[in-house]
mmCIF file of C-alpha atoms in Angstrom:
data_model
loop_
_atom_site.group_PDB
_atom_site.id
_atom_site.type_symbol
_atom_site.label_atom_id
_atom_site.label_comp_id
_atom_site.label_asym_id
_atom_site.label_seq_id
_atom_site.Cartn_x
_atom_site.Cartn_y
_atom_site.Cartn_z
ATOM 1 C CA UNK V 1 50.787 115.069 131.757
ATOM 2 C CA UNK V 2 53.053 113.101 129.524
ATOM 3 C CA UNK V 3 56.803 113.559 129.755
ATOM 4 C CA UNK V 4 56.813 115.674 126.665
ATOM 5 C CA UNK V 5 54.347 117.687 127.558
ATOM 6 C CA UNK V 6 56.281 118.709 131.016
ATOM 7 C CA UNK V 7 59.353 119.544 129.199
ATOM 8 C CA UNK V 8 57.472 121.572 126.863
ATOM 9 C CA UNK V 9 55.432 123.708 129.429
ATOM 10 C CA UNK V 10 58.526 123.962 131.927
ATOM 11 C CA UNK V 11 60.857 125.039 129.112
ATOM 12 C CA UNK V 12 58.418 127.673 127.708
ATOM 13 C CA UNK V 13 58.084 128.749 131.367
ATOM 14 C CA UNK V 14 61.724 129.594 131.267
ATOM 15 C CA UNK V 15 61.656 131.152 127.931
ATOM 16 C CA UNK V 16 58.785 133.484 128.325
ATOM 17 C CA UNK V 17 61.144 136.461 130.243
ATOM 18 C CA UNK V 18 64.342 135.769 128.056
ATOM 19 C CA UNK V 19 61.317 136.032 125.097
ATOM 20 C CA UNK V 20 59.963 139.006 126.895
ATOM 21 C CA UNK V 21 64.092 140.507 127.023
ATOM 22 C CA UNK V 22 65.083 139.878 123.123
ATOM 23 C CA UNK V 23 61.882 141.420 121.961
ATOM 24 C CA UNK V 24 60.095 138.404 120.208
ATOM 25 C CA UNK V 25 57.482 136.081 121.337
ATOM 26 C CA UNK V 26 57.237 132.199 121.709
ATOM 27 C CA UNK V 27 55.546 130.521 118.415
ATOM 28 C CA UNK V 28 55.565 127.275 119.969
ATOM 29 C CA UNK V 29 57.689 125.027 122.031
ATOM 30 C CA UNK V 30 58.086 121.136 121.207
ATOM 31 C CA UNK V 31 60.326 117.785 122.531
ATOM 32 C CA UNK V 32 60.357 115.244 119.926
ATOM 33 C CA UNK V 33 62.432 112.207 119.112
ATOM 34 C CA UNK V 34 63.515 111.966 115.614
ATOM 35 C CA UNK V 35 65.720 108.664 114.744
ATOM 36 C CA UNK V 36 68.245 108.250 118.121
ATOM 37 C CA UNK V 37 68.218 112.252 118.558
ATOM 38 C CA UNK V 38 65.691 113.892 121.409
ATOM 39 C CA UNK V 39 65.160 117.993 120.165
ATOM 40 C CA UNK V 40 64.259 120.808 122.254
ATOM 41 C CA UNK V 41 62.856 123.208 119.512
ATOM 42 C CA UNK V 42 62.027 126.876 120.749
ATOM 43 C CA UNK V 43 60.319 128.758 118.063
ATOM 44 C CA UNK V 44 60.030 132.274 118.006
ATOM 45 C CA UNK V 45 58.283 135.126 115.738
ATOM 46 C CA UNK V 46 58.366 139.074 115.573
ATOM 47 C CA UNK V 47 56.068 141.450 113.431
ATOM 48 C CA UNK V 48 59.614 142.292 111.265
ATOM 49 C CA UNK V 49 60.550 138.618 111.231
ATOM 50 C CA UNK V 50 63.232 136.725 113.292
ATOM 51 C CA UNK V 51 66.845 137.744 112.837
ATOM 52 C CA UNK V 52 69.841 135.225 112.925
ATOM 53 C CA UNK V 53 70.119 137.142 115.572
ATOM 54 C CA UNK V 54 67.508 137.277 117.508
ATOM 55 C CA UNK V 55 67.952 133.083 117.029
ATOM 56 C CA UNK V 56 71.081 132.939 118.122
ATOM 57 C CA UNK V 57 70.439 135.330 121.391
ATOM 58 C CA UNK V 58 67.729 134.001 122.504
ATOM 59 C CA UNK V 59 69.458 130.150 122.027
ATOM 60 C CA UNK V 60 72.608 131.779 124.473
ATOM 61 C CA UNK V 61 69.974 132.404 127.266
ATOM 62 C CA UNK V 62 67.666 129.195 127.096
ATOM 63 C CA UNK V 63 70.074 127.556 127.061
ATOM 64 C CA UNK V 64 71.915 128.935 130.415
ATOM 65 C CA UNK V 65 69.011 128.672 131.459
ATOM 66 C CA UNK V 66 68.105 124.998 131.032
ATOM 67 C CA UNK V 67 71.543 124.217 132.068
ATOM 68 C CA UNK V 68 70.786 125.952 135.518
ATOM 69 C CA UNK V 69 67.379 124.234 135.918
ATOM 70 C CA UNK V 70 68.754 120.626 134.339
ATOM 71 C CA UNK V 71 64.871 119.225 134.601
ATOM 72 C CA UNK V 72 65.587 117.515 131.521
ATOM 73 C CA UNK V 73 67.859 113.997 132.082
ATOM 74 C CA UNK V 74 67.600 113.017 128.158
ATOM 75 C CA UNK V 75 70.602 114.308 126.115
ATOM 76 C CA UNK V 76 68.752 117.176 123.817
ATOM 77 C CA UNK V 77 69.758 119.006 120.951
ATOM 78 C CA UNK V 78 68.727 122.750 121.444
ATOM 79 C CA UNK V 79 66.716 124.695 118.247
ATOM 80 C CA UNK V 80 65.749 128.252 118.427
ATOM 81 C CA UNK V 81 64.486 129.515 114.721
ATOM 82 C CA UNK V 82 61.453 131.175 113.297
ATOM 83 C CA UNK V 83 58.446 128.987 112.738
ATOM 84 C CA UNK V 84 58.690 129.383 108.853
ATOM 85 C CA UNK V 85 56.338 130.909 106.126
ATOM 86 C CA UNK V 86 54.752 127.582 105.873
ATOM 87 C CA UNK V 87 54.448 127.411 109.783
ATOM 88 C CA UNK V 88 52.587 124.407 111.363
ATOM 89 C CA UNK V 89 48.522 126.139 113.013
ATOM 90 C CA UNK V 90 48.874 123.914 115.765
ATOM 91 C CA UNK V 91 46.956 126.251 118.780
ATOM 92 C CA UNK V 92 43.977 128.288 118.812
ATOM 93 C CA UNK V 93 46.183 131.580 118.815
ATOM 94 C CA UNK V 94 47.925 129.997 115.861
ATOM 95 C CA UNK V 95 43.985 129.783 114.014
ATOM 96 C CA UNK V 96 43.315 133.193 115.380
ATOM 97 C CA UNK V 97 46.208 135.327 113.721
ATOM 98 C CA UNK V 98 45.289 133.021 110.499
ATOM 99 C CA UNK V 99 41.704 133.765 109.883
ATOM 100 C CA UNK V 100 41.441 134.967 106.358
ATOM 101 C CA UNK V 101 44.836 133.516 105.206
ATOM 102 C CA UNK V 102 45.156 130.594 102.800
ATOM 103 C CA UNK V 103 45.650 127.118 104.812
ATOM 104 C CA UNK V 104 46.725 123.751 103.865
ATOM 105 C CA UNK V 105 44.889 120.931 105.547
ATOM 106 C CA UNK V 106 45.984 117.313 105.611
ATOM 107 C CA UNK V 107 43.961 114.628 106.814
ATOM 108 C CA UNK V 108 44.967 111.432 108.647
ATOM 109 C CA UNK V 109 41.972 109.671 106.147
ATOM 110 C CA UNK V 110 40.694 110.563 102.860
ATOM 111 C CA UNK V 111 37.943 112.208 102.472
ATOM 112 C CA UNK V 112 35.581 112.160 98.841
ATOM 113 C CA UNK V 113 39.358 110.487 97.976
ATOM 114 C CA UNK V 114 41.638 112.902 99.068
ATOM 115 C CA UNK V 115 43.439 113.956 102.212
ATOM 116 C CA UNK V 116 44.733 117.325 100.807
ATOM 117 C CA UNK V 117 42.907 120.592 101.243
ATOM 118 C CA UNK V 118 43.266 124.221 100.978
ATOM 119 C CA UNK V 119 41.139 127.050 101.444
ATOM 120 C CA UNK V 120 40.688 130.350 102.870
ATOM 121 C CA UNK V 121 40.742 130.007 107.077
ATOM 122 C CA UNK V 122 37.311 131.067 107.669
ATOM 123 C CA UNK V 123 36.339 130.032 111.461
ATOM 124 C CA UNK V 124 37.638 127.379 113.932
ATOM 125 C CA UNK V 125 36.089 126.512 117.475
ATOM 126 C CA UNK V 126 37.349 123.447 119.775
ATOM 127 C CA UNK V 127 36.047 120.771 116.924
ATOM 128 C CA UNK V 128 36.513 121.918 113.970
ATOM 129 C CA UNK V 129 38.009 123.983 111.186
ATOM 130 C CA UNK V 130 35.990 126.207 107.990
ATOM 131 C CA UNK V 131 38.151 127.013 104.903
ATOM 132 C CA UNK V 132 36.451 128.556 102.262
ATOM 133 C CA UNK V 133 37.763 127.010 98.398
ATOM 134 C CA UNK V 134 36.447 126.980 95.144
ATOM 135 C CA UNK V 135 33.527 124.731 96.486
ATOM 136 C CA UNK V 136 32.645 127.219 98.913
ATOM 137 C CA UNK V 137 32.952 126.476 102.722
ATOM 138 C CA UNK V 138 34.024 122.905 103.972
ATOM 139 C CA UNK V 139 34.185 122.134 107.407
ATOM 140 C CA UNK V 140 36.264 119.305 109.047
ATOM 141 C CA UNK V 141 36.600 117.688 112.191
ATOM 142 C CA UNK V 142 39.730 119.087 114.613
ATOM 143 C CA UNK V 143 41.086 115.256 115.442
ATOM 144 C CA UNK V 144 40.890 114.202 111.431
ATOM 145 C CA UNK V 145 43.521 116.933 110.823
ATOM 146 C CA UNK V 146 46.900 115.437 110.576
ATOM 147 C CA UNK V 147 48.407 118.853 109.832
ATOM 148 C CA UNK V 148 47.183 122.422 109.397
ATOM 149 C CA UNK V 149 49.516 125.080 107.650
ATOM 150 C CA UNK V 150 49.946 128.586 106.036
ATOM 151 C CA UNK V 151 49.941 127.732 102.529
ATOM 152 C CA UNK V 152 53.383 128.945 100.443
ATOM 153 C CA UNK V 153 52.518 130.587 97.336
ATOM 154 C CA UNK V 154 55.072 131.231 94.969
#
């Protein structure tokens, strides 16, 4: 298990009973490095939608609580926010909760020319993705998929 990926399932660990406390539930949980700066994001969802509130209470309590377990030696800079309307389908419950919902795909290589897709979410398993568009159903490999997100319609 890679660094990240120990900081990730150690701090959701943590956050599952404060979670559990505020009334919400963990979206998703990522460590990334973006320019010099190392971010712990916590992101967290609720049927009615995530309060400033609910952000900034849950963010209070992770963060005691990181500070009492210290696991992570890297200075951080702590997120907690909602995952978005455009929010990122990166696990199978993620899929799940999306079938029948319009998706953007985006591929790491073109494919007939493109790397841009969008479609109904019709089906997933642990290779690949169905959207249904225009052109009816298109499948795609899992580990072509760059990213995979609820499309914004405005």
């Amino acid at each position: 298990m890679s660094k990240r990926e120990v900081y990730e399932t150690r701090t959701e660990a943590l956050l599952q009973p404060i979670a559990t406390a505020q009334g919400v539930e963990i979206y998703d949980v990522e460590y990334v490095k973006e320019g010099s700066d190392y971010y712990l994001r916590a992101y967290i969802d609720k049927a009615e939608g995530v309060s400033i509130v609910d952000c900034e209470n849950v963010s209070r309590a992770l963060s005691d609580a990181l500070d009492r377990e210290d696991f992570i030696p890297d200075a951080y800079i702590l997120e907690v926010s909602s995952p978005g309307l455009g929010r990122t389908l990166k696990k199978d419950r993620h899929l799940a909760r999306s079938i029948g919902q319009e998706v953007e795909i985006k591929l790491y290589k073109p494919l007939e020319g493109t790397k841009e897709f969008s479609g109904v979410l019709k089906s997933f398993d642990e290779g690949s993705i169905v959207i249904t568009g225009d052109a009816g159903d298109c499948a795609f490999a899992r580990n072509d998929i760059a990213v995979i997100r609820l499309a914004l319609d405005f």
